[in-house]
PDB file of C-alpha atoms in Angstrom:
ATOM      1  CA  MET G   1      21.677  26.511 -99.508  1.00  0.00           C
ATOM      2  CA  LYS G   2      23.646  29.747 -99.052  1.00  0.00           C
ATOM      3  CA  PRO G   3      26.755  30.434-101.146  1.00  0.00           C
ATOM      4  CA  ALA G   4      30.042  30.125 -99.233  1.00  0.00           C
ATOM      5  CA  SER G   5      30.705  33.870 -99.515  1.00  0.00           C
ATOM      6  CA  LYS G   6      27.410  34.570 -97.816  1.00  0.00           C
ATOM      7  CA  LYS G   7      28.228  32.293 -94.766  1.00  0.00           C
ATOM      8  CA  VAL G   8      26.591  33.562 -91.662  1.00  0.00           C
ATOM      9  CA  TYR G   9      28.592  32.822 -88.576  1.00  0.00           C
ATOM     10  CA  THR G  10      27.371  32.841 -84.883  1.00  0.00           C
ATOM     11  CA  TYR G  11      28.348  35.855 -82.779  1.00  0.00           C
ATOM     12  CA  HIS G  12      31.511  34.252 -81.141  1.00  0.00           C
ATOM     13  CA  VAL G  13      32.916  32.979 -84.510  1.00  0.00           C
ATOM     14  CA  LYS G  14      32.316  36.214 -86.234  1.00  0.00           C
ATOM     15  CA  LYS G  15      33.907  38.118 -83.399  1.00  0.00           C
ATOM     16  CA  ALA G  16      36.880  35.680 -83.489  1.00  0.00           C
ATOM     17  CA  LEU G  17      37.277  36.040 -87.373  1.00  0.00           C
ATOM     18  CA  ASP G  18      37.070  39.805 -87.071  1.00  0.00           C
ATOM     19  CA  TYR G  19      39.738  39.728 -84.424  1.00  0.00           C
ATOM     20  CA  ILE G  20      42.043  37.400 -86.403  1.00  0.00           C
ATOM     21  CA  TYR G  21      41.816  39.514 -89.522  1.00  0.00           C
ATOM     22  CA  GLN G  22      42.638  42.690 -87.576  1.00  0.00           C
ATOM     23  CA  ASN G  23      45.481  41.074 -85.597  1.00  0.00           C
ATOM     24  CA  TYR G  24      46.938  38.128 -87.709  1.00  0.00           C
ATOM     25  CA  GLU G  25      50.358  39.908 -87.614  1.00  0.00           C
ATOM     26  CA  LYS G  26      50.479  39.743 -83.825  1.00  0.00           C
ATOM     27  CA  PRO G  27      51.081  36.751 -81.542  1.00  0.00           C
ATOM     28  CA  LEU G  28      47.629  34.959 -81.356  1.00  0.00           C
ATOM     29  CA  THR G  29      47.127  31.994 -79.316  1.00  0.00           C
ATOM     30  CA  LEU G  30      44.098  29.668 -78.896  1.00  0.00           C
ATOM     31  CA  GLU G  31      44.079  30.446 -75.175  1.00  0.00           C
ATOM     32  CA  ASP G  32      44.103  34.157 -75.708  1.00  0.00           C
ATOM     33  CA  MET G  33      41.302  34.012 -78.281  1.00  0.00           C
ATOM     34  CA  ALA G  34      39.153  31.874 -75.943  1.00  0.00           C
ATOM     35  CA  LYS G  35      39.794  34.381 -73.163  1.00  0.00           C
ATOM     36  CA  TYR G  36      38.961  37.259 -75.360  1.00  0.00           C
ATOM     37  CA  LEU G  37      35.662  35.748 -76.290  1.00  0.00           C
ATOM     38  CA  GLY G  38      34.985  34.740 -72.750  1.00  0.00           C
ATOM     39  CA  LEU G  39      34.661  31.012 -73.730  1.00  0.00           C
ATOM     40  CA  ASN G  40      36.048  27.731 -72.626  1.00  0.00           C
ATOM     41  CA  LYS G  41      39.042  26.736 -74.951  1.00  0.00           C
ATOM     42  CA  CYS G  42      37.565  23.438 -75.881  1.00  0.00           C
ATOM     43  CA  TYR G  43      34.113  24.854 -76.644  1.00  0.00           C
ATOM     44  CA  PHE G  44      35.718  27.596 -78.804  1.00  0.00           C
ATOM     45  CA  CYS G  45      37.746  24.988 -80.734  1.00  0.00           C
ATOM     46  CA  LYS G  46      34.700  22.854 -81.472  1.00  0.00           C
ATOM     47  CA  LEU G  47      32.560  25.918 -82.390  1.00  0.00           C
ATOM     48  CA  PHE G  48      35.289  27.496 -84.596  1.00  0.00           C
ATOM     49  CA  ARG G  49      35.915  24.224 -86.487  1.00  0.00           C
ATOM     50  CA  MET G  50      32.230  23.353 -86.885  1.00  0.00           C
ATOM     51  CA  GLU G  51      31.552  26.723 -88.526  1.00  0.00           C
ATOM     52  CA  THR G  52      34.715  27.329 -90.564  1.00  0.00           C
ATOM     53  CA  GLY G  53      35.732  23.762 -91.298  1.00  0.00           C
ATOM     54  CA  LYS G  54      39.228  24.546 -89.938  1.00  0.00           C
ATOM     55  CA  THR G  55      41.031  24.638 -86.674  1.00  0.00           C
ATOM     56  CA  PHE G  56      41.995  28.004 -85.247  1.00  0.00           C
ATOM     57  CA  SER G  57      45.608  27.414 -86.088  1.00  0.00           C
ATOM     58  CA  GLN G  58      44.824  26.150 -89.677  1.00  0.00           C
ATOM     59  CA  PHE G  59      42.804  29.259 -90.350  1.00  0.00           C
ATOM     60  CA  LEU G  60      45.404  31.500 -88.855  1.00  0.00           C
ATOM     61  CA  ASN G  61      48.237  30.005 -90.831  1.00  0.00           C
ATOM     62  CA  GLU G  62      46.330  30.079 -94.110  1.00  0.00           C
ATOM     63  CA  LEU G  63      45.583  33.822 -93.621  1.00  0.00           C
ATOM     64  CA  ARG G  64      49.157  34.518 -92.733  1.00  0.00           C
ATOM     65  CA  VAL G  65      50.461  32.661 -95.722  1.00  0.00           C
ATOM     66  CA  LYS G  66      47.902  34.405 -98.038  1.00  0.00           C
ATOM     67  CA  LYS G  67      48.962  37.839 -96.799  1.00  0.00           C
ATOM     68  CA  SER G  68      52.650  36.914 -97.065  1.00  0.00           C
ATOM     69  CA  LYS G  69      52.162  36.038-100.765  1.00  0.00           C
ATOM     70  CA  GLU G  70      51.020  39.636-101.343  1.00  0.00           C
ATOM     71  CA  LEU G  71      54.158  40.968 -99.569  1.00  0.00           C
ATOM     72  CA  LEU G  72      56.378  38.503-101.453  1.00  0.00           C
ATOM     73  CA  LEU G  73      55.151  39.733-104.780  1.00  0.00           C
ATOM     74  CA  ASN G  74      54.648  43.401-104.035  1.00  0.00           C
ATOM     75  CA  THR G  75      57.631  44.280-101.882  1.00  0.00           C
ATOM     76  CA  ASN G  76      61.311  43.797-101.623  1.00  0.00           C
ATOM     77  CA  LEU G  77      61.198  42.696 -98.041  1.00  0.00           C
ATOM     78  CA  SER G  78      63.512  39.887 -97.029  1.00  0.00           C
ATOM     79  CA  ILE G  79      61.888  36.464 -96.308  1.00  0.00           C
ATOM     80  CA  LEU G  80      62.583  36.979 -92.665  1.00  0.00           C
ATOM     81  CA  ASP G  81      60.817  40.453 -92.703  1.00  0.00           C
ATOM     82  CA  VAL G  82      57.857  39.075 -94.586  1.00  0.00           C
ATOM     83  CA  ALA G  83      57.594  36.285 -91.983  1.00  0.00           C
ATOM     84  CA  LEU G  84      57.678  38.732 -89.122  1.00  0.00           C
ATOM     85  CA  ALA G  85      55.233  41.103 -90.833  1.00  0.00           C
ATOM     86  CA  VAL G  86      52.618  38.428 -91.009  1.00  0.00           C
ATOM     87  CA  GLY G  87      53.008  37.157 -87.480  1.00  0.00           C
ATOM     88  CA  TYR G  88      55.605  34.334 -87.529  1.00  0.00           C
ATOM     89  CA  ASN G  89      58.203  34.660 -84.928  1.00  0.00           C
ATOM     90  CA  ASN G  90      60.980  33.170 -87.020  1.00  0.00           C
ATOM     91  CA  GLN G  91      61.722  32.252 -90.684  1.00  0.00           C
ATOM     92  CA  ASN G  92      61.879  28.541 -90.175  1.00  0.00           C
ATOM     93  CA  SER G  93      58.265  28.127 -88.952  1.00  0.00           C
ATOM     94  CA  TYR G  94      57.139  30.526 -91.779  1.00  0.00           C
ATOM     95  CA  ASN G  95      59.013  28.526 -94.330  1.00  0.00           C
ATOM     96  CA  MET G  96      57.526  25.216 -93.038  1.00  0.00           C
ATOM     97  CA  SER G  97      53.935  26.618 -92.968  1.00  0.00           C
ATOM     98  CA  PHE G  98      54.323  28.220 -96.439  1.00  0.00           C
ATOM     99  CA  LYS G  99      55.607  25.023 -97.984  1.00  0.00           C
ATOM    100  CA  LYS G 100      52.919  22.889 -96.314  1.00  0.00           C
ATOM    101  CA  LEU G 101      50.197  25.074 -97.609  1.00  0.00           C
ATOM    102  CA  THR G 102      51.483  25.944-101.214  1.00  0.00           C
ATOM    103  CA  GLY G 103      53.921  23.015-101.947  1.00  0.00           C
ATOM    104  CA  THR G 104      56.855  25.519-102.451  1.00  0.00           C
ATOM    105  CA  THR G 105      59.077  27.762-100.461  1.00  0.00           C
ATOM    106  CA  PRO G 106      58.570  31.547-100.089  1.00  0.00           C
ATOM    107  CA  LEU G 107      61.702  32.139-102.043  1.00  0.00           C
ATOM    108  CA  LYS G 108      60.732  30.030-105.038  1.00  0.00           C
ATOM    109  CA  TYR G 109      57.199  31.495-104.943  1.00  0.00           C
ATOM    110  CA  ARG G 110      58.588  34.997-105.310  1.00  0.00           C
ATOM    111  CA  LYS G 111      61.032  33.899-107.945  1.00  0.00           C
ATOM    112  CA  TYR G 112      58.561  32.110-110.138  1.00  0.00           C
ATOM    113  CA  ASN G 113      55.669  34.603-109.811  1.00  0.00           C
ATOM    114  CA  GLY G 114      57.484  37.695-110.759  1.00  0.00           C
ATOM    115  CA  CYS G 115      58.599  39.726-107.777  1.00  0.00           C
ATOM    116  CA  CYS G 116      59.754  43.315-107.694  1.00  0.00           C
ATOM    117  CA  GLN G 117      63.502  43.078-108.161  1.00  0.00           C
TER     118      GLN G 117
END
């Protein structure tokens, strides 16, 4: 059995992951991703979930929240600016995703994890 960090993905999933990592801060939709890959949307969903264990939107939100944590701790950007910088189009959806994934709000995360003041 291969270690998780050495996971080998099929061509389409690898191409999707590369694209997500390079463009997570831009608007990314499932439809656009399937079109970019030249695949049927339903087939892409099934393939992506089978190989990553996550849906496209779960994966994207987790990546955006992970990247936002770095900005919260290493910059003085406002919460809105952090949200926009990682691809959310408003602070409310960012706050909801952040809290769902971390159990806390971005403001509390910054406050209790030692932000640049």
